[in-house]
PDB file of C-alpha atoms in Angstrom:
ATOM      1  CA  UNK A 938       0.000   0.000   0.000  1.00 48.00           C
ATOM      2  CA  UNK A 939       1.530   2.994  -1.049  1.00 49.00           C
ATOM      3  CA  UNK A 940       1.638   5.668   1.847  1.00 59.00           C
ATOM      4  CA  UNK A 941       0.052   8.714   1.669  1.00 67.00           C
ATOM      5  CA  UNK A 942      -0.980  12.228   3.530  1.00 83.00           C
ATOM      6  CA  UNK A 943      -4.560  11.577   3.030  1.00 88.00           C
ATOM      7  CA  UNK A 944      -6.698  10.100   5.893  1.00 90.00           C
ATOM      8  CA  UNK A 945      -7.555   6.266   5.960  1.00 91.00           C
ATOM      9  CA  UNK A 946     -10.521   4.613   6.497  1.00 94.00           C
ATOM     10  CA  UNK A 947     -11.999   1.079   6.664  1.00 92.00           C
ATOM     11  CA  UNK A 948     -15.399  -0.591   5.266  1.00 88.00           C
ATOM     12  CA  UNK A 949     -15.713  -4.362   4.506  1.00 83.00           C
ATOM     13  CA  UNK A 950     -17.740  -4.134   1.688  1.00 76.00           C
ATOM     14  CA  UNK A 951     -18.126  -0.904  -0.947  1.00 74.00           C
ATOM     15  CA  UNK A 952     -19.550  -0.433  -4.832  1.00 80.00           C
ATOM     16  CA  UNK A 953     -18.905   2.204  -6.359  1.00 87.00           C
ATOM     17  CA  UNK A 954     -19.472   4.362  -3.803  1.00 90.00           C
ATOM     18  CA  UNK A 955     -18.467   4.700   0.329  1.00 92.00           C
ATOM     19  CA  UNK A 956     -21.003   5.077   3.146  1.00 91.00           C
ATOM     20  CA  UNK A 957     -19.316   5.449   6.209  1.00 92.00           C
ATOM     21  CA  UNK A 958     -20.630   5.128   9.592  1.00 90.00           C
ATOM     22  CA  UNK A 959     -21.565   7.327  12.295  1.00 92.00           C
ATOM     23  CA  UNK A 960     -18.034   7.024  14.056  1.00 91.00           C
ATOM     24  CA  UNK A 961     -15.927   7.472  11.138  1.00 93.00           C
ATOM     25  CA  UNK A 962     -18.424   9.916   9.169  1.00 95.00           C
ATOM     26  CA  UNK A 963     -18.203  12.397  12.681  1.00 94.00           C
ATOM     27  CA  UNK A 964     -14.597  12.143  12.731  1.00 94.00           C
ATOM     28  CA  UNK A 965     -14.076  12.784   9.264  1.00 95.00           C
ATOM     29  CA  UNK A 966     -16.838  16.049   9.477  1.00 94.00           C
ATOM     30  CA  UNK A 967     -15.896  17.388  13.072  1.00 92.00           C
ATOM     31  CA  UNK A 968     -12.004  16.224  14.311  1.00 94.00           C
ATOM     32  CA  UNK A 969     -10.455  16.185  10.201  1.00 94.00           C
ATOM     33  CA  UNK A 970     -12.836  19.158   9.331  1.00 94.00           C
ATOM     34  CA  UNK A 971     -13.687  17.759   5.530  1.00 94.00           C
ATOM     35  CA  UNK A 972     -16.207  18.891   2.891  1.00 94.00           C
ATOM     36  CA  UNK A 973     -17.570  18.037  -0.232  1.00 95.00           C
ATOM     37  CA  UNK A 974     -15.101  17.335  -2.760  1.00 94.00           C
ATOM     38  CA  UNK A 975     -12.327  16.878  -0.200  1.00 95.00           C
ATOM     39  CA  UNK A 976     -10.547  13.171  -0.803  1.00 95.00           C
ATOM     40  CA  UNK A 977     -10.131   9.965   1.789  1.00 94.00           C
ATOM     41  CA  UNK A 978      -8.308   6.728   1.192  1.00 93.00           C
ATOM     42  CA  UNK A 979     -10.326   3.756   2.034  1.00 94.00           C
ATOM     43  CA  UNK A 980      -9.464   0.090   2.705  1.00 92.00           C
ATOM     44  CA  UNK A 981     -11.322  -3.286   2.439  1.00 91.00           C
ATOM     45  CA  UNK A 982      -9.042  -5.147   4.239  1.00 92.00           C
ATOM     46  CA  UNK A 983      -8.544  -7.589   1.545  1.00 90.00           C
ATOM     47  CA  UNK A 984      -5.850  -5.563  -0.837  1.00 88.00           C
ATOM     48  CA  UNK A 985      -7.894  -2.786  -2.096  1.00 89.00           C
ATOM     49  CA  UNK A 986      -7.076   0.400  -1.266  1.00 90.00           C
ATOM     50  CA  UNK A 987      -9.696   3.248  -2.813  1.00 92.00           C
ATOM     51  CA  UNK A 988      -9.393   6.833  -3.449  1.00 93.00           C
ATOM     52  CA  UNK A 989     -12.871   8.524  -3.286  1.00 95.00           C
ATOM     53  CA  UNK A 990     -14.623  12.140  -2.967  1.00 96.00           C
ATOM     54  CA  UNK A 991     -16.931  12.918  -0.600  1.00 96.00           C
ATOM     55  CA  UNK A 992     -20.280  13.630  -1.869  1.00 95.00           C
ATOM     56  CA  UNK A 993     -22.080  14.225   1.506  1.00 93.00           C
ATOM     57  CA  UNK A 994     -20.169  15.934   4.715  1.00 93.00           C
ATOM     58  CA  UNK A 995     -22.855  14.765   7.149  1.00 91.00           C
ATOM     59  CA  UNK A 996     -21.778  13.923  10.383  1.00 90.00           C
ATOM     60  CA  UNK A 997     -24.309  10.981  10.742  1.00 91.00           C
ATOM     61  CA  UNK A 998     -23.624   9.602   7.532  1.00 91.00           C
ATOM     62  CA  UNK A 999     -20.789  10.921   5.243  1.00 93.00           C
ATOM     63  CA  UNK A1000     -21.102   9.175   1.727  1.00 93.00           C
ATOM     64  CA  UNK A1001     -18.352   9.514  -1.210  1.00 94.00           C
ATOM     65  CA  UNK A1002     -17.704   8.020  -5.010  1.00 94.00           C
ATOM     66  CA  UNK A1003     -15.346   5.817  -5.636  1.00 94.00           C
ATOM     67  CA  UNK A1004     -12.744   7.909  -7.985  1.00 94.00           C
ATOM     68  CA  UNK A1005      -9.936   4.917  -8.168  1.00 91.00           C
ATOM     69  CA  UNK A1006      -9.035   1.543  -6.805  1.00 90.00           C
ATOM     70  CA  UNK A1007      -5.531  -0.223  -6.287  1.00 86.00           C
ATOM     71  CA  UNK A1008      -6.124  -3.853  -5.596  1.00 83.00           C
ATOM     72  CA  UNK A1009      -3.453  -6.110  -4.334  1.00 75.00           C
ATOM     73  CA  UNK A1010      -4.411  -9.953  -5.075  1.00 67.00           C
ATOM     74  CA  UNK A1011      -2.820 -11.111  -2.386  1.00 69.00           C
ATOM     75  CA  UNK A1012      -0.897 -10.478   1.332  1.00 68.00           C
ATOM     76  CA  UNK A1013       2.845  -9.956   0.354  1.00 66.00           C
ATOM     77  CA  UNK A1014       4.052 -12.061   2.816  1.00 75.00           C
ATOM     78  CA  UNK A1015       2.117 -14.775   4.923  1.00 85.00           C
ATOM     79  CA  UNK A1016       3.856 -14.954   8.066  1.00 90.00           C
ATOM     80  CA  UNK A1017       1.458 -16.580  11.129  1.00 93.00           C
ATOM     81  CA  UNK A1018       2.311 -15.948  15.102  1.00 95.00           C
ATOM     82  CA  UNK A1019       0.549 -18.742  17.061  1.00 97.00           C
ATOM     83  CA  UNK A1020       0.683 -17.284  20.632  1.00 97.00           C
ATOM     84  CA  UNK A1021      -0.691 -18.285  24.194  1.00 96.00           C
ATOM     85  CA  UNK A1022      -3.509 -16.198  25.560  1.00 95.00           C
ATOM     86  CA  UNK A1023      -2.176 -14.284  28.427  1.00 93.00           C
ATOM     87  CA  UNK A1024      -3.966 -13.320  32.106  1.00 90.00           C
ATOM     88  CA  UNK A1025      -3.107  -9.458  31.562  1.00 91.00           C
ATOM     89  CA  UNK A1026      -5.851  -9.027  28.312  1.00 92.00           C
ATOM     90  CA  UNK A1027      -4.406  -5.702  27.975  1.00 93.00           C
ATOM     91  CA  UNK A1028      -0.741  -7.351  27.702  1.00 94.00           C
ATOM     92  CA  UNK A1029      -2.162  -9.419  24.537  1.00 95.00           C
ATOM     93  CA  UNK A1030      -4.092  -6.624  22.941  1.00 96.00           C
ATOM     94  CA  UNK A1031      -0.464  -4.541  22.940  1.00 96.00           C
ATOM     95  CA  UNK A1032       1.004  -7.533  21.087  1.00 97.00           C
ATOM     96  CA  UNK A1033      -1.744  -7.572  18.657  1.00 97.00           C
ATOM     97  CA  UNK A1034      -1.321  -3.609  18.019  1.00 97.00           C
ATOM     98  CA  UNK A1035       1.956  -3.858  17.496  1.00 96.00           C
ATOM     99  CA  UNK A1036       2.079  -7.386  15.404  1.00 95.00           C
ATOM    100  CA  UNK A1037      -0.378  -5.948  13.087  1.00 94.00           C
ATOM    101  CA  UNK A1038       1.536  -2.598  12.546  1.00 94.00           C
ATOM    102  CA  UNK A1039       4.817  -5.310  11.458  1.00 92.00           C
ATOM    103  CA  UNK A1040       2.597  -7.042   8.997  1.00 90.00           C
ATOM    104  CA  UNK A1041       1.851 -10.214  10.543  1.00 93.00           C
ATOM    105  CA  UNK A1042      -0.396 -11.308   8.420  1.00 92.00           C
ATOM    106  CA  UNK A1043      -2.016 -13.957  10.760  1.00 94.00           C
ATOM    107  CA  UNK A1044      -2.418 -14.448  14.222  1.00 97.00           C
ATOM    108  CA  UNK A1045      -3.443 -17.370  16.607  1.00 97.00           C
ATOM    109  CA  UNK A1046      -4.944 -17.055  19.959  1.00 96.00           C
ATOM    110  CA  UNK A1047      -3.709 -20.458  21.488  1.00 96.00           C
ATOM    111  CA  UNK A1048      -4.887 -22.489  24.472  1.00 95.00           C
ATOM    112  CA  UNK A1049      -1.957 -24.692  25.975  1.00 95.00           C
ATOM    113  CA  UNK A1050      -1.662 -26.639  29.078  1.00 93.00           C
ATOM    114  CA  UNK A1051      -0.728 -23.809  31.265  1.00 93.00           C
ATOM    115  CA  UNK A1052      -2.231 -21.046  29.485  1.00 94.00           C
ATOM    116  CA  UNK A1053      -4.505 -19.221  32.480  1.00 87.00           C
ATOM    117  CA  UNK A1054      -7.883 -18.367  31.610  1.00 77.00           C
ATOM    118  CA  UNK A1055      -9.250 -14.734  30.168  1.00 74.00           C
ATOM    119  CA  UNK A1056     -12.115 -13.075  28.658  1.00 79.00           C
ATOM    120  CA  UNK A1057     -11.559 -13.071  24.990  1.00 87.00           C
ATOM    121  CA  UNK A1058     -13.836 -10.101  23.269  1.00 92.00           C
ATOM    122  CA  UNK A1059     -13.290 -11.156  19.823  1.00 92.00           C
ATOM    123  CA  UNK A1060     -14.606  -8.095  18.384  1.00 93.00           C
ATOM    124  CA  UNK A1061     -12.828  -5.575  20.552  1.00 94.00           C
ATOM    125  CA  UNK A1062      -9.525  -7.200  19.334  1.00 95.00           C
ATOM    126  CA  UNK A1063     -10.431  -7.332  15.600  1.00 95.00           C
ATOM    127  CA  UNK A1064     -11.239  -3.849  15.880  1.00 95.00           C
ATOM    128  CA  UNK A1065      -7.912  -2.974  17.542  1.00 96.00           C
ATOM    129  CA  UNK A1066      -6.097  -4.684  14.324  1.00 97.00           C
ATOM    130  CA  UNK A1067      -8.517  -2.396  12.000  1.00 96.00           C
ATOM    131  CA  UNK A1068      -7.146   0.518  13.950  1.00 95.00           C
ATOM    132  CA  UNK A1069      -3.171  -0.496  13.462  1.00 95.00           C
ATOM    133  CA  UNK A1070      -3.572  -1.685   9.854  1.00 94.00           C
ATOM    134  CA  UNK A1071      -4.941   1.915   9.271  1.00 92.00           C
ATOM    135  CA  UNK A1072      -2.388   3.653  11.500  1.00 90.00           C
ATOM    136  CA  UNK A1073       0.385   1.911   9.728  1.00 89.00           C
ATOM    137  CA  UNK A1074      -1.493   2.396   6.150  1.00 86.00           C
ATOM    138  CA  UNK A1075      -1.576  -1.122   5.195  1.00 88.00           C
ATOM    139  CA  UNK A1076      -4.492  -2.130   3.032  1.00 89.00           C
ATOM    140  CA  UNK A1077      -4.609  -6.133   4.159  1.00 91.00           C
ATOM    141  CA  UNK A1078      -5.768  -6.747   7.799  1.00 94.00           C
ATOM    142  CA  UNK A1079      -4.390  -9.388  10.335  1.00 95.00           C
ATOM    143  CA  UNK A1080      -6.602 -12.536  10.343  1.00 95.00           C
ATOM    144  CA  UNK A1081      -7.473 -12.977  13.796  1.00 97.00           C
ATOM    145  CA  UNK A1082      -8.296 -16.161  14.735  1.00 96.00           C
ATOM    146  CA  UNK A1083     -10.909 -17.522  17.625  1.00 95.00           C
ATOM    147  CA  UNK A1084      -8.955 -19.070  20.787  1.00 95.00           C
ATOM    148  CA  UNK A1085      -8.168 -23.030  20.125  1.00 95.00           C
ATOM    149  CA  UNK A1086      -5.694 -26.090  21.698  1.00 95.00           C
ATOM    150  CA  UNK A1087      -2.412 -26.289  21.118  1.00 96.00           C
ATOM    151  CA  UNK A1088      -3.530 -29.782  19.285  1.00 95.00           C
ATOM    152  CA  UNK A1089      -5.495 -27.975  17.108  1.00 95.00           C
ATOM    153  CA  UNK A1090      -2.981 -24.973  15.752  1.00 95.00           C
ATOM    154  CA  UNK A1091      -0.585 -27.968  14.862  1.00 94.00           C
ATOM    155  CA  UNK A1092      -3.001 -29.921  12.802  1.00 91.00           C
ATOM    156  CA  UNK A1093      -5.153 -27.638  11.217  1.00 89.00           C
ATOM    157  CA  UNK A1094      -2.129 -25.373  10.057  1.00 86.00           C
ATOM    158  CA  UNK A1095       0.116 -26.450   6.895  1.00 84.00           C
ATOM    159  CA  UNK A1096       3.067 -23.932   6.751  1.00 88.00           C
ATOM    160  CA  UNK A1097       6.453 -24.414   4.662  1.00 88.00           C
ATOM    161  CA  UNK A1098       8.236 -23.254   7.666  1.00 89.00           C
ATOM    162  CA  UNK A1099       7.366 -24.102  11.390  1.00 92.00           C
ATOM    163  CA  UNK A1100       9.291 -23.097  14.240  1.00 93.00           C
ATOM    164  CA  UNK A1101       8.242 -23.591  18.329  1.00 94.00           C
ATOM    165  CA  UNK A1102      10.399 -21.087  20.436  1.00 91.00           C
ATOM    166  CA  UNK A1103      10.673 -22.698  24.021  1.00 85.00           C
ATOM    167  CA  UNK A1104      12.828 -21.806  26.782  1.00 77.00           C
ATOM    168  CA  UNK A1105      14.379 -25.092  27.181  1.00 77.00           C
ATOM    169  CA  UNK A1106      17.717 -26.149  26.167  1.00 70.00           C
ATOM    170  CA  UNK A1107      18.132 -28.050  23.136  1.00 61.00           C
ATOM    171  CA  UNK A1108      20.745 -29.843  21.052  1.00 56.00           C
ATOM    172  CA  UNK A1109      19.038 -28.246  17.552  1.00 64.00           C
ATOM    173  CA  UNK A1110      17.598 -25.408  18.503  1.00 71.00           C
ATOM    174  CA  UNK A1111      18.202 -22.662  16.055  1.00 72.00           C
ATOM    175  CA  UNK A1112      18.400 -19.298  17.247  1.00 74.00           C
ATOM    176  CA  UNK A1113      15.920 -16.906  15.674  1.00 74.00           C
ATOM    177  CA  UNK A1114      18.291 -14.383  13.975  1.00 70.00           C
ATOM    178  CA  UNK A1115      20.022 -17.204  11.563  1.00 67.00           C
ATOM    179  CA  UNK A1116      16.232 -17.832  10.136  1.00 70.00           C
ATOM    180  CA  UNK A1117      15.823 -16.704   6.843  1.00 68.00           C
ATOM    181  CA  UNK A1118      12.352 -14.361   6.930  1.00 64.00           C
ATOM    182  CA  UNK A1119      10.372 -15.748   3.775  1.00 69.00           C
ATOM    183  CA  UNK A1120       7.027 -16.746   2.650  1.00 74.00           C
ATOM    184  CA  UNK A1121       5.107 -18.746   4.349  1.00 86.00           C
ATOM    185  CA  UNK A1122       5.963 -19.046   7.878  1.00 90.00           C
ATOM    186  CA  UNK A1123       4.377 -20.283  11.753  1.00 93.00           C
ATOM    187  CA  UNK A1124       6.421 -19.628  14.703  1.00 94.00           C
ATOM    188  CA  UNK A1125       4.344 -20.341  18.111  1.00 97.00           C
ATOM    189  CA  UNK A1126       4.372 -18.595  21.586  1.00 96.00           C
ATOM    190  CA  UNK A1127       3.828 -20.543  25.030  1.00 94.00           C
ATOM    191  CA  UNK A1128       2.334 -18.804  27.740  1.00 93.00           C
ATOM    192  CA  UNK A1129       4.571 -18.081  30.980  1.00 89.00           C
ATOM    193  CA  UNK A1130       4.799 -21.089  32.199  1.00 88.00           C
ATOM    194  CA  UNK A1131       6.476 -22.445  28.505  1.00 90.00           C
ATOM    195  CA  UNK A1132       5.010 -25.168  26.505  1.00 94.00           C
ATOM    196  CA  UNK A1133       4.764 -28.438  28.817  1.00 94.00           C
ATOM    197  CA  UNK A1134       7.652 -30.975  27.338  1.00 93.00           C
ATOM    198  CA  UNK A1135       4.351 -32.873  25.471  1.00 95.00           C
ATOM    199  CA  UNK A1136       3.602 -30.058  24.017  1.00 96.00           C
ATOM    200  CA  UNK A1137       6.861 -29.816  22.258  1.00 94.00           C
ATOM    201  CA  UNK A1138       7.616 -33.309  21.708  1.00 94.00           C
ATOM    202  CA  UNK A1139       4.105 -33.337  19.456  1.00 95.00           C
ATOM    203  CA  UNK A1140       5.040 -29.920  18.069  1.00 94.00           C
ATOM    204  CA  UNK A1141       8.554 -31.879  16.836  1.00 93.00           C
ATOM    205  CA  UNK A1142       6.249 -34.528  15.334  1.00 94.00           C
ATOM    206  CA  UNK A1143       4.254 -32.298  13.511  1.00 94.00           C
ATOM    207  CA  UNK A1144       7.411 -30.874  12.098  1.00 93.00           C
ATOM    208  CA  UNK A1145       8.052 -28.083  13.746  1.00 93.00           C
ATOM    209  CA  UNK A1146      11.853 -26.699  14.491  1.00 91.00           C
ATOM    210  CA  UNK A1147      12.634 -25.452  17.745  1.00 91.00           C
ATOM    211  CA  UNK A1148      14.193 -21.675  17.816  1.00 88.00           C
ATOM    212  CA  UNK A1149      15.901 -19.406  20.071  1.00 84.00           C
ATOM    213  CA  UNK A1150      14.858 -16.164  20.548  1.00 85.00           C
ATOM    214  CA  UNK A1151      17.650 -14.817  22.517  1.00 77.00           C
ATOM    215  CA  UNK A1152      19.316 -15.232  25.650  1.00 78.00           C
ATOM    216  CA  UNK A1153      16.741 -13.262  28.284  1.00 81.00           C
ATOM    217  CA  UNK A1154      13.509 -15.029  29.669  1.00 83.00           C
ATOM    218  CA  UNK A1155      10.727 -12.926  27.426  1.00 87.00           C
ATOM    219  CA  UNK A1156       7.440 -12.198  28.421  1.00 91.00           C
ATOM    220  CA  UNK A1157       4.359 -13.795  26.226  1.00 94.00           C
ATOM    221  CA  UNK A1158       3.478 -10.842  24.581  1.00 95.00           C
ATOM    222  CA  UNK A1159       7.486  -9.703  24.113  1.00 94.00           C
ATOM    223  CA  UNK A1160       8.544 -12.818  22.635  1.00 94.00           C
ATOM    224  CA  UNK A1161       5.225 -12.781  20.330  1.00 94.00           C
ATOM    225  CA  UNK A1162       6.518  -9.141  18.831  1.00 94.00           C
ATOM    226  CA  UNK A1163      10.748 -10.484  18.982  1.00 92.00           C
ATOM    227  CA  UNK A1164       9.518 -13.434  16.582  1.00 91.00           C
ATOM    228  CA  UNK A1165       7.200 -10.801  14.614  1.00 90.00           C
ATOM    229  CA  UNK A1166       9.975  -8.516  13.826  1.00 88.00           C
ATOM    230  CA  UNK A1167      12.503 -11.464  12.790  1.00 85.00           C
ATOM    231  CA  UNK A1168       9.752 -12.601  10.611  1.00 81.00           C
ATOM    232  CA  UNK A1169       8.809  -9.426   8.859  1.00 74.00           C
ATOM    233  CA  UNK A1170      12.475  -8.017   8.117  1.00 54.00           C
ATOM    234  CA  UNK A1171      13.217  -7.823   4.909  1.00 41.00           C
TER     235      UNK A1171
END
């Protein structure tokens, strides 16, 4: 997505022209100040990014025409963090923020053996990834996954390149930084207490590769934006 001066907004679904809702349509009239005629940038989500004119400054309903569309076909890079839910929600909403301002293009709540129980507000959190992919002017939005096992994550997901970063010692581990970022890529997060030795010994025999991600005990969320920002440098 090319970056630009102009505002950004997001709506899921658009023809050829933009209704915005009551949120967006009062702070495009009252905080941004805009009028007929003025231009917004607008996002689907899904690789489109429109240019359009607004044709009604109402601050109950702002409506503008679609003037042109850049569509992406697909995510440039699919990179997936598979991460424990955390006690502290506010902890894990901070690593979704900031993993969706990286890129990340995916992103699993997991449930392991030791992972302590939360309220998960599914919508809150997608709407917290809305607000970062339009912060950081991205025009494809983090797939946010509902909560699931450990079990599941490993069998339901086919990656080319699947890494588990643990904190205990291993003959093979391979430390994050000699990973080459590419295409295509899991790497999943225990919660505090680390994976239980099961979990990794079925995580081996699902394929996975054990990593490193340095030499300091991380927090969930701190290790979950480490492996991010290994994953998304380019």
């Amino acid at each position: 997505m090319a970056k630009s001066t102009l505002p950004v907004f997001y709506s899921a679904s658009h023809t050829d022209k933009v209704s915005f809702d009551e949120a967006n349509s009062r702070h495009i009239v009252q905080v941004l100040r805009m009028s007929v005629g003025e231009r917004v940038l607008v996002t689907d989500g899904k690789g489109k990014l429109l240019t359009v004119e607004l044709t009604q400054a109402n601050k109950k309903g702002a409506e503008a025409k679609v003037i042109s569309v850049f569509d992406h076909p697909s995510p440039p890079v699919k990179t997936c963090i598979a991460i424990s839910l955390v006690k502290n929600t506010s902890r894990f909403e901070w690593f979704l923020e900031k993993s969706a301002e990286l890129g990340i293009s995916e992103i699993v709540p997991l449930l392991c053996e030791r992972t302590e129980k939360q309220h998960f507000r599914l919508d809150r959190m997608r709407n917290i990834l809305v607000s970062a992919m339009l912060q950081s002017q991205q025009s494809w939005l983090t797939l946010l996954y509902e909560p699931m096992s450990f079990s599941s994550c490993i069998e339901s997901f086919s990656y080319k390149q699947k890494y588990i970063a643990h904190c205990q010692d291993g003959s093979e581990t391979i430390s994050i930084s000699a990973i080459t970022p590419s295409n295509d890529t899991i790497i999943l997060i225990g919660p505090e207490g680390d994976f239980t030795n099961e979990e990794i010994s079925r995580a081996f025999e699902a394929g996975y590769i054990e990593t490193k991600l340095g030499d300091n005990r991380l927090r969930t969320e701190t290790a979950g934006i480490v492996a991010a920002s290994f994953l998304k440098i380019r």
